[in-house]
Amino acid sequence: MSQKQSPAALEKIARSFRALSEPTRLMLLQELKAGPMSVNELVEISGLSQANISKQLAVLRDEGFLDREQRGTAAIYSIGDPMVMELCKLMCEGMNRRAKERAIHFSI
């Protein structure tokens, strides 16, 4: 953060991070990175229930990370804010860097 945030802004930021703190939601983002998909496609890929997938998608959509389009009876989801993928990429890069540092540090 480049500037000091108000308590209300920090709460909104924390809510966005909480939306990304669930492995199923991260898996959904990973799948949607390839392109828009229906709820049924995501259910098939994940092996999870339609109710669970819909709930997790709603959390991500409510935070603005996903867009939802209705096509007939199908709900199609896509990445709504590409910055969420950048954030995930930065997190993974940081984790990889720290893992390498620890491996080097603890090697004999």
N, C-alpha and C. Protein backbone atom coordinates (compact mmCIF):
# COMPACT_ATOMS: atom_id res chain seq x y z
N MET A 1 0.85 -1.17 0.00
CA MET A 1 0.00 0.00 0.00
C MET A 1 0.88 1.23 0.00
N SER A 2 0.60 2.13 -0.87
CA SER A 2 1.45 3.31 -1.02
C SER A 2 1.11 4.40 -0.02
N GLN A 3 -0.07 4.38 0.55
CA GLN A 3 -0.43 5.41 1.51
C GLN A 3 -1.16 4.77 2.68
N LYS A 4 -1.24 5.50 3.77
CA LYS A 4 -1.94 5.00 4.94
C LYS A 4 -3.43 4.92 4.64
N GLN A 5 -4.04 3.79 4.95
CA GLN A 5 -5.45 3.55 4.66
C GLN A 5 -6.31 3.76 5.91
N SER A 6 -7.54 4.16 5.70
CA SER A 6 -8.49 4.32 6.80
C SER A 6 -8.91 2.94 7.30
N PRO A 7 -9.43 2.86 8.52
CA PRO A 7 -9.93 1.57 9.02
C PRO A 7 -10.98 0.96 8.09
N ALA A 8 -11.86 1.77 7.53
CA ALA A 8 -12.89 1.25 6.62
C ALA A 8 -12.26 0.67 5.36
N ALA A 9 -11.26 1.35 4.84
CA ALA A 9 -10.57 0.85 3.64
C ALA A 9 -9.82 -0.44 3.95
N LEU A 10 -9.19 -0.51 5.13
CA LEU A 10 -8.47 -1.73 5.52
C LEU A 10 -9.43 -2.90 5.66
N GLU A 11 -10.63 -2.65 6.15
CA GLU A 11 -11.64 -3.72 6.26
C GLU A 11 -12.03 -4.22 4.87
N LYS A 12 -12.18 -3.32 3.91
CA LYS A 12 -12.51 -3.73 2.54
C LYS A 12 -11.37 -4.53 1.92
N ILE A 13 -10.15 -4.10 2.17
CA ILE A 13 -8.97 -4.83 1.66
C ILE A 13 -8.92 -6.22 2.27
N ALA A 14 -9.13 -6.30 3.58
CA ALA A 14 -9.11 -7.60 4.27
C ALA A 14 -10.20 -8.52 3.72
N ARG A 15 -11.38 -7.98 3.43
CA ARG A 15 -12.47 -8.79 2.88
C ARG A 15 -12.07 -9.37 1.52
N SER A 16 -11.38 -8.57 0.72
CA SER A 16 -10.93 -9.07 -0.59
C SER A 16 -9.90 -10.18 -0.42
N PHE A 17 -8.98 -10.02 0.52
CA PHE A 17 -8.00 -11.09 0.76
C PHE A 17 -8.69 -12.34 1.31
N ARG A 18 -9.70 -12.18 2.16
CA ARG A 18 -10.43 -13.35 2.67
C ARG A 18 -11.10 -14.10 1.52
N ALA A 19 -11.58 -13.38 0.53
CA ALA A 19 -12.21 -14.04 -0.62
C ALA A 19 -11.22 -14.94 -1.35
N LEU A 20 -9.95 -14.63 -1.24
CA LEU A 20 -8.91 -15.42 -1.92
C LEU A 20 -8.28 -16.47 -1.00
N SER A 21 -8.79 -16.59 0.21
CA SER A 21 -8.14 -17.46 1.20
C SER A 21 -8.71 -18.88 1.22
N GLU A 22 -9.53 -19.23 0.24
CA GLU A 22 -10.16 -20.54 0.21
C GLU A 22 -9.64 -21.30 -1.01
N PRO A 23 -9.08 -22.51 -0.82
CA PRO A 23 -8.48 -23.24 -1.94
C PRO A 23 -9.42 -23.47 -3.13
N THR A 24 -10.69 -23.72 -2.87
CA THR A 24 -11.63 -23.94 -3.98
C THR A 24 -11.74 -22.68 -4.83
N ARG A 25 -11.77 -21.53 -4.20
CA ARG A 25 -11.86 -20.27 -4.95
C ARG A 25 -10.62 -20.06 -5.80
N LEU A 26 -9.46 -20.40 -5.26
CA LEU A 26 -8.22 -20.27 -6.04
C LEU A 26 -8.24 -21.23 -7.23
N MET A 27 -8.76 -22.43 -7.02
CA MET A 27 -8.87 -23.39 -8.12
C MET A 27 -9.80 -22.85 -9.21
N LEU A 28 -10.90 -22.24 -8.80
CA LEU A 28 -11.83 -21.67 -9.78
C LEU A 28 -11.17 -20.56 -10.58
N LEU A 29 -10.43 -19.70 -9.92
CA LEU A 29 -9.70 -18.64 -10.64
C LEU A 29 -8.71 -19.25 -11.62
N GLN A 30 -8.01 -20.29 -11.17
CA GLN A 30 -7.03 -20.96 -12.02
C GLN A 30 -7.71 -21.52 -13.27
N GLU A 31 -8.86 -22.14 -13.12
CA GLU A 31 -9.59 -22.69 -14.27
C GLU A 31 -10.10 -21.58 -15.19
N LEU A 32 -10.63 -20.51 -14.60
CA LEU A 32 -11.20 -19.42 -15.39
C LEU A 32 -10.13 -18.58 -16.09
N LYS A 33 -8.90 -18.74 -15.68
CA LYS A 33 -7.80 -18.05 -16.35
C LYS A 33 -7.75 -18.45 -17.83
N ALA A 34 -8.15 -19.69 -18.13
CA ALA A 34 -8.14 -20.19 -19.51
C ALA A 34 -9.27 -19.60 -20.35
N GLY A 35 -10.28 -19.05 -19.70
CA GLY A 35 -11.40 -18.46 -20.43
C GLY A 35 -12.71 -18.70 -19.71
N PRO A 36 -13.78 -18.05 -20.19
CA PRO A 36 -15.09 -18.17 -19.55
C PRO A 36 -15.57 -19.62 -19.50
N MET A 37 -16.27 -19.95 -18.41
CA MET A 37 -16.82 -21.29 -18.25
C MET A 37 -18.17 -21.21 -17.54
N SER A 38 -18.98 -22.21 -17.81
CA SER A 38 -20.28 -22.30 -17.14
C SER A 38 -20.09 -22.96 -15.77
N VAL A 39 -21.09 -22.78 -14.94
CA VAL A 39 -21.08 -23.45 -13.63
C VAL A 39 -20.98 -24.95 -13.83
N ASN A 40 -21.72 -25.49 -14.78
CA ASN A 40 -21.69 -26.94 -15.03
C ASN A 40 -20.30 -27.42 -15.43
N GLU A 41 -19.60 -26.65 -16.26
CA GLU A 41 -18.23 -27.02 -16.64
C GLU A 41 -17.32 -27.03 -15.42
N LEU A 42 -17.47 -26.03 -14.56
CA LEU A 42 -16.64 -25.96 -13.36
C LEU A 42 -16.97 -27.08 -12.38
N VAL A 43 -18.23 -27.47 -12.31
CA VAL A 43 -18.63 -28.61 -11.48
C VAL A 43 -17.96 -29.88 -12.00
N GLU A 44 -18.00 -30.07 -13.31
CA GLU A 44 -17.40 -31.26 -13.92
C GLU A 44 -15.90 -31.31 -13.69
N ILE A 45 -15.22 -30.19 -13.87
CA ILE A 45 -13.77 -30.13 -13.69
C ILE A 45 -13.39 -30.40 -12.24
N SER A 46 -14.13 -29.80 -11.32
CA SER A 46 -13.76 -29.85 -9.91
C SER A 46 -14.22 -31.11 -9.19
N GLY A 47 -15.33 -31.69 -9.66
CA GLY A 47 -15.90 -32.82 -8.95
C GLY A 47 -16.68 -32.41 -7.71
N LEU A 48 -16.85 -31.12 -7.51
CA LEU A 48 -17.60 -30.61 -6.35
C LEU A 48 -19.06 -30.39 -6.72
N SER A 49 -19.89 -30.19 -5.73
CA SER A 49 -21.32 -30.01 -5.99
C SER A 49 -21.59 -28.66 -6.64
N GLN A 50 -22.71 -28.61 -7.36
CA GLN A 50 -23.12 -27.36 -8.00
C GLN A 50 -23.36 -26.28 -6.96
N ALA A 51 -23.95 -26.65 -5.82
CA ALA A 51 -24.22 -25.67 -4.76
C ALA A 51 -22.93 -25.08 -4.22
N ASN A 52 -21.92 -25.92 -4.01
CA ASN A 52 -20.64 -25.44 -3.49
C ASN A 52 -19.96 -24.52 -4.49
N ILE A 53 -19.91 -24.93 -5.75
CA ILE A 53 -19.27 -24.11 -6.78
C ILE A 53 -19.98 -22.77 -6.91
N SER A 54 -21.31 -22.78 -6.93
CA SER A 54 -22.07 -21.54 -7.06
C SER A 54 -21.80 -20.60 -5.88
N LYS A 55 -21.71 -21.16 -4.69
CA LYS A 55 -21.42 -20.36 -3.49
C LYS A 55 -20.05 -19.70 -3.60
N GLN A 56 -19.05 -20.48 -4.01
CA GLN A 56 -17.69 -19.95 -4.10
C GLN A 56 -17.58 -18.90 -5.22
N LEU A 57 -18.25 -19.14 -6.33
CA LEU A 57 -18.26 -18.17 -7.42
C LEU A 57 -18.91 -16.86 -6.98
N ALA A 58 -19.97 -16.96 -6.19
CA ALA A 58 -20.66 -15.75 -5.71
C ALA A 58 -19.75 -14.90 -4.85
N VAL A 59 -18.94 -15.53 -4.01
CA VAL A 59 -18.00 -14.78 -3.17
C VAL A 59 -17.02 -14.01 -4.05
N LEU A 60 -16.47 -14.68 -5.05
CA LEU A 60 -15.51 -14.03 -5.94
C LEU A 60 -16.16 -12.94 -6.78
N ARG A 61 -17.39 -13.17 -7.21
CA ARG A 61 -18.11 -12.17 -7.98
C ARG A 61 -18.44 -10.95 -7.12
N ASP A 62 -18.87 -11.18 -5.89
CA ASP A 62 -19.22 -10.07 -4.99
C ASP A 62 -18.03 -9.16 -4.72
N GLU A 63 -16.82 -9.71 -4.76
CA GLU A 63 -15.62 -8.90 -4.56
C GLU A 63 -15.14 -8.25 -5.86
N GLY A 64 -15.81 -8.54 -6.97
CA GLY A 64 -15.44 -7.93 -8.24
C GLY A 64 -14.37 -8.68 -9.00
N PHE A 65 -13.99 -9.87 -8.52
CA PHE A 65 -12.95 -10.65 -9.19
C PHE A 65 -13.49 -11.37 -10.42
N LEU A 66 -14.79 -11.66 -10.44
CA LEU A 66 -15.40 -12.37 -11.55
C LEU A 66 -16.56 -11.59 -12.13
N ASP A 67 -16.82 -11.85 -13.41
CA ASP A 67 -18.02 -11.36 -14.09
C ASP A 67 -18.92 -12.56 -14.33
N ARG A 68 -20.22 -12.31 -14.35
CA ARG A 68 -21.21 -13.36 -14.60
C ARG A 68 -22.12 -12.92 -15.73
N GLU A 69 -22.33 -13.82 -16.68
CA GLU A 69 -23.22 -13.55 -17.81
C GLU A 69 -24.22 -14.69 -17.91
N GLN A 70 -25.47 -14.36 -18.08
CA GLN A 70 -26.50 -15.38 -18.24
C GLN A 70 -26.68 -15.67 -19.72
N ARG A 71 -26.53 -16.93 -20.12
CA ARG A 71 -26.76 -17.37 -21.50
C ARG A 71 -27.82 -18.46 -21.47
N GLY A 72 -29.04 -18.06 -21.70
CA GLY A 72 -30.14 -19.02 -21.57
C GLY A 72 -30.26 -19.43 -20.11
N THR A 73 -30.15 -20.73 -19.87
CA THR A 73 -30.21 -21.22 -18.49
C THR A 73 -28.83 -21.35 -17.85
N ALA A 74 -27.79 -21.10 -18.62
CA ALA A 74 -26.42 -21.27 -18.11
C ALA A 74 -25.85 -19.95 -17.60
N ALA A 75 -25.20 -20.02 -16.45
CA ALA A 75 -24.45 -18.88 -15.92
C ALA A 75 -23.00 -19.07 -16.32
N ILE A 76 -22.45 -18.09 -17.03
CA ILE A 76 -21.08 -18.14 -17.52
C ILE A 76 -20.24 -17.17 -16.70
N TYR A 77 -19.14 -17.67 -16.18
CA TYR A 77 -18.25 -16.84 -15.36
C TYR A 77 -16.94 -16.60 -16.09
N SER A 78 -16.37 -15.43 -15.85
CA SER A 78 -15.06 -15.08 -16.42
C SER A 78 -14.33 -14.18 -15.43
N ILE A 79 -13.03 -14.04 -15.64
CA ILE A 79 -12.24 -13.15 -14.79
C ILE A 79 -12.73 -11.72 -15.05
N GLY A 80 -13.14 -11.05 -13.99
CA GLY A 80 -13.66 -9.70 -14.11
C GLY A 80 -12.62 -8.63 -13.88
N ASP A 81 -11.60 -8.97 -13.11
CA ASP A 81 -10.52 -8.03 -12.81
C ASP A 81 -9.19 -8.76 -12.98
N PRO A 82 -8.49 -8.53 -14.08
CA PRO A 82 -7.22 -9.23 -14.34
C PRO A 82 -6.18 -9.04 -13.23
N MET A 83 -6.35 -7.99 -12.43
CA MET A 83 -5.39 -7.76 -11.34
C MET A 83 -5.40 -8.91 -10.33
N VAL A 84 -6.52 -9.62 -10.20
CA VAL A 84 -6.56 -10.73 -9.26
C VAL A 84 -5.57 -11.81 -9.69
N MET A 85 -5.42 -12.01 -10.99
CA MET A 85 -4.46 -13.00 -11.47
C MET A 85 -3.03 -12.52 -11.25
N GLU A 86 -2.81 -11.22 -11.39
CA GLU A 86 -1.48 -10.65 -11.10
C GLU A 86 -1.15 -10.83 -9.62
N LEU A 87 -2.13 -10.60 -8.76
CA LEU A 87 -1.92 -10.78 -7.33
C LEU A 87 -1.56 -12.23 -7.01
N CYS A 88 -2.28 -13.16 -7.60
CA CYS A 88 -1.99 -14.58 -7.39
C CYS A 88 -0.59 -14.94 -7.90
N LYS A 89 -0.23 -14.38 -9.05
CA LYS A 89 1.10 -14.63 -9.61
C LYS A 89 2.18 -14.09 -8.68
N LEU A 90 2.00 -12.88 -8.17
CA LEU A 90 2.98 -12.30 -7.25
C LEU A 90 3.11 -13.14 -5.99
N MET A 91 2.00 -13.62 -5.47
CA MET A 91 2.03 -14.45 -4.27
C MET A 91 2.80 -15.74 -4.53
N CYS A 92 2.53 -16.39 -5.66
CA CYS A 92 3.23 -17.63 -6.00
C CYS A 92 4.72 -17.39 -6.20
N GLU A 93 5.07 -16.30 -6.86
CA GLU A 93 6.49 -15.98 -7.06
C GLU A 93 7.18 -15.76 -5.72
N GLY A 94 6.53 -15.06 -4.81
CA GLY A 94 7.10 -14.83 -3.48
C GLY A 94 7.27 -16.13 -2.71
N MET A 95 6.28 -17.01 -2.80
CA MET A 95 6.38 -18.30 -2.11
C MET A 95 7.51 -19.14 -2.69
N ASN A 96 7.65 -19.15 -4.01
CA ASN A 96 8.74 -19.89 -4.64
C ASN A 96 10.10 -19.34 -4.23
N ARG A 97 10.21 -18.01 -4.19
CA ARG A 97 11.47 -17.39 -3.80
C ARG A 97 11.82 -17.75 -2.36
N ARG A 98 10.84 -17.66 -1.45
CA ARG A 98 11.10 -17.98 -0.05
C ARG A 98 11.45 -19.46 0.12
N ALA A 99 10.80 -20.33 -0.64
CA ALA A 99 11.11 -21.76 -0.56
C ALA A 99 12.54 -22.03 -1.01
N LYS A 100 12.97 -21.37 -2.08
CA LYS A 100 14.35 -21.54 -2.55
C LYS A 100 15.34 -21.01 -1.53
N GLU A 101 15.03 -19.85 -0.94
CA GLU A 101 15.93 -19.29 0.07
C GLU A 101 16.07 -20.23 1.25
N ARG A 102 14.98 -20.81 1.70
CA ARG A 102 15.03 -21.74 2.83
C ARG A 102 15.81 -23.00 2.45
N ALA A 103 15.62 -23.48 1.23
CA ALA A 103 16.32 -24.69 0.79
C ALA A 103 17.82 -24.43 0.75
N ILE A 104 18.22 -23.27 0.25
CA ILE A 104 19.64 -22.92 0.20
C ILE A 104 20.16 -22.73 1.61
N HIS A 105 19.39 -22.04 2.43
CA HIS A 105 19.82 -21.74 3.79
C HIS A 105 20.00 -23.02 4.61
N PHE A 106 19.14 -24.00 4.42
CA PHE A 106 19.19 -25.20 5.23
C PHE A 106 19.94 -26.35 4.57
N SER A 107 20.52 -26.12 3.41
CA SER A 107 21.23 -27.22 2.75
C SER A 107 22.57 -27.47 3.42
N ILE A 108 23.05 -28.69 3.29
CA ILE A 108 24.33 -29.06 3.92
C ILE A 108 25.42 -29.09 2.87
